[in-house]
Each structure stands twice: as C-alpha cells, then as structure tokens.
Amino acid sequence: MTGFTVVDPFTGQTGTQVPFASDQEVQAAIAQVDDAWSTWARTSTVAERAAAIAKVAEIHLARVDELAAIITREMGKPRAQAVGEVEFAAAIYQYYADNAEALLADEPIAVEGGRALLRKAALGPLLGIMPWNFPYYQVARFAGPNLIVGNPILLKHAPQCPDSALVQEQIFHEAGIPVNAYVNLFASTEQIEPIIADRRIRGVSLTGSERAGAAVAEIAGRHLKKVALELGGSDPFIVLGSDDLDATVEAAVAGRLDNGGQSCNAAKRFIVIDDLYDAFAEKFTAAIAQVAPADPTSDDTELGPLSSEAAAERLDGQVKRALENGATALLAPQPREGTKFFPGVLADIDRANPAFGEEFFGPVASLYRVHSEDEAIEIANATDFGLGSYVFTPDEQQALRVADRIEAGMVFINVVGAEAAELPFGGVKQSGTGRELGAVGIGEFLNRKMIRLPE
C-alpha cells in the first residue's frame, strides 16, 4: 500500500486515494501542533475551547447524512448504524462541551499548615492513531476532551478512511479549532516511530490490534511518553438466568451483529448455564440464521459486508481452523462472497482449539455450556483479553457478584448497546491500558499540577 485508499467493501469500487505524507510533511505537522501548544493552548480558555467543541457537535448533526454515507462507503457500515455513530460522536462532543469547566475545575487539597490545590493542566501535543471500525466515534472520544483540555492533536487515521479523516479535520476548523491545533496526517506505519520519539509529542493514544499496541507502547516507553491503548476484546455474554429468554436472545444477537461483529467490545463468547443452554442455542441460532449481508446503503440493512477482503479471508480462516480442531457448527457460515460474510454459530470449542483464545472479528458467535456460576466466571476469564462483558440474570445480587469477579474493564448487566458519553471505556490485560469517555477519560492526558500555598 502506497497511501490511504477507499475501497468500498460492498461494491469493490476504488474511491479516494491519497499518498502517504512525505517526511517533510510529517515534520511540518509536528511543528504545527507544537506551535499551537505555545500559542492557542496558552491563550485560549476552557470555555472558549468548549464552545468550539459544542460547534463540532452541532455540525455533525447538521451533516449527519453526508457523514454517514462516507463511512458506509469506507468500511461497509449499514446506513442506520452509520447515522447512529455520527449521532453518538456528536453526543460525546456535547457532553464534554457541557461539562468541561466542572471536570477541569481546581480541586482543593486538605493539608496541615497551609493551602493546596490540584490544577488540571494540558500535557502537550498528542498523537492519535485511529482504527477503521468507528471512524467518527473513535476520534470523538480522543480528540473532543483533549482539545478542550488544550492538548493539540496530530491525528493519524486508518488507511481506508481518508474521506472521514479529511471531513473531520474540516469540521474542527470550521467550528473554530485552529488549523494548527488539530492536524490530520496521512502518515505511514513506518513514520509512527519517529513521531512518537519526537520530543514535541507528549503522548500517544492508539486503538487497534495487540501487535500495534505492543509496538506503540514499546516505542513510547523508550521515550518516556504517556500512552493509552485500546486493543480489542473477546467479550463474554454470560446467561445465568432469564425471565424472558426471547428478549435475552434478541440482546445476544444485537450484541454479536452490531457493526458486522467488528466491534472490540461486541459480545463474542456466549456462556450459558446448562438448564437454559439448549433453548438458548436453538433460539439464538435460528435468529442468527435469519440475517444475511446486504447492501449497507439500504435503511433496513442489519448486516453489511466485512470491512475488506483481507478481513473476510482472516475470519474465514479462523472458522475453518476451529472446525478442523473439533468445534461443532450449529450454523455453518455459507461460503463467503468476497467481503460478504454470512453469520455462523460454533459450539464445543475446547481449550486445545485455537478458537478458544481468538477474537472473532465478524458475525461468528461461540457458545459454551456451563454448569455453575463459578464455571461461567472461569470460562469468561479464560482469555488474554479483558475489555467488556455482559451478564444476564434476573437476580441483581448474582449479577453484581459475578461483575465483581469478571476480569474486564466494563460490565453491562441485562443490557447491550448501553455505552454512553458519561461512561468510561477501556479494558485490562491484553485489551489495553487507560480509559476514554466520562470524567475519567478527560483525565488521561492531564498534567495534574499540585500548587501549594502558605496559610
């Protein structure tokens, strides 16, 4: 690949093509955000920056159809879900604009013999490395709060997202963020290391693969840079009881198929108590079987194509290996048609099967039968990942007890699709470090400056 390129995963048509930035352009971009750090970041107020971010939210909502069409074309997101992503991004910007001054207010510290306070100051220019699966939402949860803080942003988007990268840069500037405070950069993978190493860059946030996260963390560590990582998950969906199994199954299907199953925190492993397992498996498999990939530009499409031919080939290989190693196909995916990947349901996956420890990034679900709450928790935690999780039971005390024992950054009880701008997002173990969104998210890249005063 020689640059950023849109290849519509449904039609196969090539769209926008942008060459990678030259090394000179990379240096110019770093100089821009460094200039913003010494000017805009020092002279603008939180209220002024929050007003600009509120305008960003307003523009997203005013241009929702246009923005949704861009990401449907870039990565195949069904139109209704693309509209939802634009609206969620707008909600994130609005949340931080509305709450910025309270979130960034000085905190008094009780101290003997004097006074002290904690001042929340900007850290400096940041590099953001974004993924393709949520082109607007991912930028919103990183750039929105950090621009309000006063951290200039250098943004490297995914190679298949040049149109959404450019339109977001244009929106920030239209809203009043200076051109040097938010800079889009079409950098190559090879250019990332010298950017992180540059003394003018103070931190880096990446959402992506374990491999990419490990590489970025290693570089950042060598150069003593703050890093936040969100690296995927293999989220358990634990069913220990249900007053309405049909509703539980409906939630399970939605949790697996949203965004084509290409969500880091999608429900992927369905862990069901023995006395509900057979009925759940039958209903879940029947519901999944009713869904097929279709034209993502249609308003009623539930499942679009996978994001690329490479993604479809990778998932196809995972399913084949799982079956070769003893898994049972309750619903075998129909032969894929390019990027059009039909849903599947696998069961009887033992610990020797490669599928037991893999993340299936697409519309393939894994079912596990368990005989106790303890066994459900043990299976849920038997993964290197620890991003999100789901617990379904009518017994709230049981749900909270299980939530305490799950090794994950997030637990959703009897609900899916309940993420919100106010709720911190992030994980543990191989799923990464740090948090975004909510009051916690705005604090990820802060200089928490202690100021001591006399009595």
PDB file of C-alpha atoms in Angstrom, residues 164-264:
ATOM      1  CA  SER A 164     -13.718  10.657   7.061  1.00  0.00           C
ATOM      2  CA  ALA A 165     -10.285  11.841   8.205  1.00  0.00           C
ATOM      3  CA  LEU A 166     -10.441  14.889   5.943  1.00  0.00           C
ATOM      4  CA  VAL A 167     -14.039  15.800   6.699  1.00  0.00           C
ATOM      5  CA  GLN A 168     -13.399  15.677  10.453  1.00  0.00           C
ATOM      6  CA  GLU A 169     -10.389  17.952  10.133  1.00  0.00           C
ATOM      7  CA  GLN A 170     -12.521  20.366   8.123  1.00  0.00           C
ATOM      8  CA  ILE A 171     -15.287  20.274  10.754  1.00  0.00           C
ATOM      9  CA  PHE A 172     -12.892  21.041  13.611  1.00  0.00           C
ATOM     10  CA  HIS A 173     -11.501  24.012  11.748  1.00  0.00           C
ATOM     11  CA  GLU A 174     -14.954  25.262  10.721  1.00  0.00           C
ATOM     12  CA  ALA A 175     -16.006  25.057  14.374  1.00  0.00           C
ATOM     13  CA  GLY A 176     -13.155  27.300  15.497  1.00  0.00           C
ATOM     14  CA  ILE A 177     -10.333  24.942  16.404  1.00  0.00           C
ATOM     15  CA  PRO A 178      -7.210  26.500  14.812  1.00  0.00           C
ATOM     16  CA  VAL A 179      -5.646  24.724  11.851  1.00  0.00           C
ATOM     17  CA  ASN A 180      -2.518  24.030  13.870  1.00  0.00           C
ATOM     18  CA  ALA A 181      -4.389  22.656  16.900  1.00  0.00           C
ATOM     19  CA  TYR A 182      -5.987  19.740  15.015  1.00  0.00           C
ATOM     20  CA  VAL A 183      -3.842  18.397  12.201  1.00  0.00           C
ATOM     21  CA  ASN A 184      -4.758  15.374  10.100  1.00  0.00           C
ATOM     22  CA  LEU A 185      -1.699  13.467   8.904  1.00  0.00           C
ATOM     23  CA  PHE A 186      -1.647  10.706   6.287  1.00  0.00           C
ATOM     24  CA  ALA A 187       1.333   9.013   7.898  1.00  0.00           C
ATOM     25  CA  SER A 188       2.594   5.529   7.103  1.00  0.00           C
ATOM     26  CA  THR A 189       3.223   2.878   9.737  1.00  0.00           C
ATOM     27  CA  GLU A 190       6.959   3.414   9.336  1.00  0.00           C
ATOM     28  CA  GLN A 191       6.617   7.099  10.165  1.00  0.00           C
ATOM     29  CA  ILE A 192       4.920   6.487  13.516  1.00  0.00           C
ATOM     30  CA  GLU A 193       8.097   5.685  15.476  1.00  0.00           C
ATOM     31  CA  PRO A 194       9.898   8.978  14.754  1.00  0.00           C
ATOM     32  CA  ILE A 195       6.698  10.900  15.511  1.00  0.00           C
ATOM     33  CA  ILE A 196       6.369   9.292  18.944  1.00  0.00           C
ATOM     34  CA  ALA A 197      10.080   9.764  19.564  1.00  0.00           C
ATOM     35  CA  ASP A 198       9.938  13.483  18.777  1.00  0.00           C
ATOM     36  CA  ARG A 199      10.350  15.489  21.987  1.00  0.00           C
ATOM     37  CA  ARG A 200       7.491  17.801  20.950  1.00  0.00           C
ATOM     38  CA  ILE A 201       4.937  14.971  21.140  1.00  0.00           C
ATOM     39  CA  ARG A 202       3.939  14.361  24.774  1.00  0.00           C
ATOM     40  CA  GLY A 203       1.651  11.339  24.496  1.00  0.00           C
ATOM     41  CA  VAL A 204       0.004   8.847  22.182  1.00  0.00           C
ATOM     42  CA  SER A 205      -3.368   7.114  22.087  1.00  0.00           C
ATOM     43  CA  LEU A 206      -3.951   4.060  19.922  1.00  0.00           C
ATOM     44  CA  THR A 207      -6.982   1.905  19.263  1.00  0.00           C
ATOM     45  CA  GLY A 208      -6.042  -1.169  17.283  1.00  0.00           C
ATOM     46  CA  SER A 209      -4.546  -4.639  17.428  1.00  0.00           C
ATOM     47  CA  GLU A 210      -2.448  -6.185  20.185  1.00  0.00           C
ATOM     48  CA  ARG A 211       0.514  -6.172  17.830  1.00  0.00           C
ATOM     49  CA  ALA A 212       0.158  -2.474  17.072  1.00  0.00           C
ATOM     50  CA  GLY A 213      -0.388  -1.671  20.735  1.00  0.00           C
ATOM     51  CA  ALA A 214       2.693  -3.542  21.831  1.00  0.00           C
ATOM     52  CA  ALA A 215       4.798  -1.756  19.216  1.00  0.00           C
ATOM     53  CA  VAL A 216       3.498   1.688  20.176  1.00  0.00           C
ATOM     54  CA  ALA A 217       3.874   1.004  23.902  1.00  0.00           C
ATOM     55  CA  GLU A 218       7.467  -0.150  23.399  1.00  0.00           C
ATOM     56  CA  ILE A 219       8.384   2.981  21.470  1.00  0.00           C
ATOM     57  CA  ALA A 220       6.557   5.256  23.901  1.00  0.00           C
ATOM     58  CA  GLY A 221       8.231   3.548  26.844  1.00  0.00           C
ATOM     59  CA  ARG A 222      11.691   4.092  25.414  1.00  0.00           C
ATOM     60  CA  HIS A 223      10.943   7.773  25.053  1.00  0.00           C
ATOM     61  CA  LEU A 224       9.055   8.142  28.360  1.00  0.00           C
ATOM     62  CA  LYS A 225       5.784   9.143  26.732  1.00  0.00           C
ATOM     63  CA  LYS A 226       2.329   8.731  28.214  1.00  0.00           C
ATOM     64  CA  VAL A 227       0.321   6.124  26.302  1.00  0.00           C
ATOM     65  CA  ALA A 228      -3.319   4.979  26.242  1.00  0.00           C
ATOM     66  CA  LEU A 229      -4.203   1.751  24.432  1.00  0.00           C
ATOM     67  CA  GLU A 230      -7.462   0.029  23.495  1.00  0.00           C
ATOM     68  CA  LEU A 231      -6.604  -3.264  21.848  1.00  0.00           C
ATOM     69  CA  GLY A 232      -9.713  -5.350  21.349  1.00  0.00           C
ATOM     70  CA  GLY A 233     -11.539  -7.999  23.254  1.00  0.00           C
ATOM     71  CA  SER A 234     -13.243 -11.358  23.335  1.00  0.00           C
ATOM     72  CA  ASP A 235     -16.155 -10.249  25.461  1.00  0.00           C
ATOM     73  CA  PRO A 236     -18.220 -12.873  27.303  1.00  0.00           C
ATOM     74  CA  PHE A 237     -22.017 -12.805  27.289  1.00  0.00           C
ATOM     75  CA  ILE A 238     -22.981 -14.783  30.376  1.00  0.00           C
ATOM     76  CA  VAL A 239     -26.533 -16.115  30.717  1.00  0.00           C
ATOM     77  CA  LEU A 240     -27.242 -17.417  34.231  1.00  0.00           C
ATOM     78  CA  GLY A 241     -30.987 -16.908  34.236  1.00  0.00           C
ATOM     79  CA  SER A 242     -33.773 -15.213  32.320  1.00  0.00           C
ATOM     80  CA  ASP A 243     -37.372 -14.171  32.890  1.00  0.00           C
ATOM     81  CA  ASP A 244     -37.723 -13.658  29.124  1.00  0.00           C
ATOM     82  CA  LEU A 245     -35.444 -15.875  27.070  1.00  0.00           C
ATOM     83  CA  ASP A 246     -36.637 -14.376  23.782  1.00  0.00           C
ATOM     84  CA  ALA A 247     -35.556 -10.919  24.945  1.00  0.00           C
ATOM     85  CA  THR A 248     -32.212 -12.301  26.138  1.00  0.00           C
ATOM     86  CA  VAL A 249     -31.647 -13.929  22.745  1.00  0.00           C
ATOM     87  CA  GLU A 250     -32.599 -10.698  20.985  1.00  0.00           C
ATOM     88  CA  ALA A 251     -29.997  -8.848  23.051  1.00  0.00           C
ATOM     89  CA  ALA A 252     -27.424 -11.558  22.297  1.00  0.00           C
ATOM     90  CA  VAL A 253     -27.996 -11.282  18.545  1.00  0.00           C
ATOM     91  CA  ALA A 254     -27.742  -7.491  18.673  1.00  0.00           C
ATOM     92  CA  GLY A 255     -24.592  -7.732  20.764  1.00  0.00           C
ATOM     93  CA  ARG A 256     -22.960 -10.055  18.255  1.00  0.00           C
ATOM     94  CA  LEU A 257     -24.009  -8.489  14.941  1.00  0.00           C
ATOM     95  CA  ASP A 258     -23.708  -4.746  15.574  1.00  0.00           C
ATOM     96  CA  ASN A 259     -21.219  -3.203  13.149  1.00  0.00           C
ATOM     97  CA  GLY A 260     -20.965  -6.560  11.409  1.00  0.00           C
ATOM     98  CA  GLY A 261     -19.488  -8.059  14.560  1.00  0.00           C
ATOM     99  CA  GLN A 262     -16.492  -5.781  14.062  1.00  0.00           C
ATOM    100  CA  SER A 263     -16.571  -4.089  17.457  1.00  0.00           C
ATOM    101  CA  CYS A 264     -13.881  -4.554  20.066  1.00  0.00           C
TER     102      CYS A 264
END
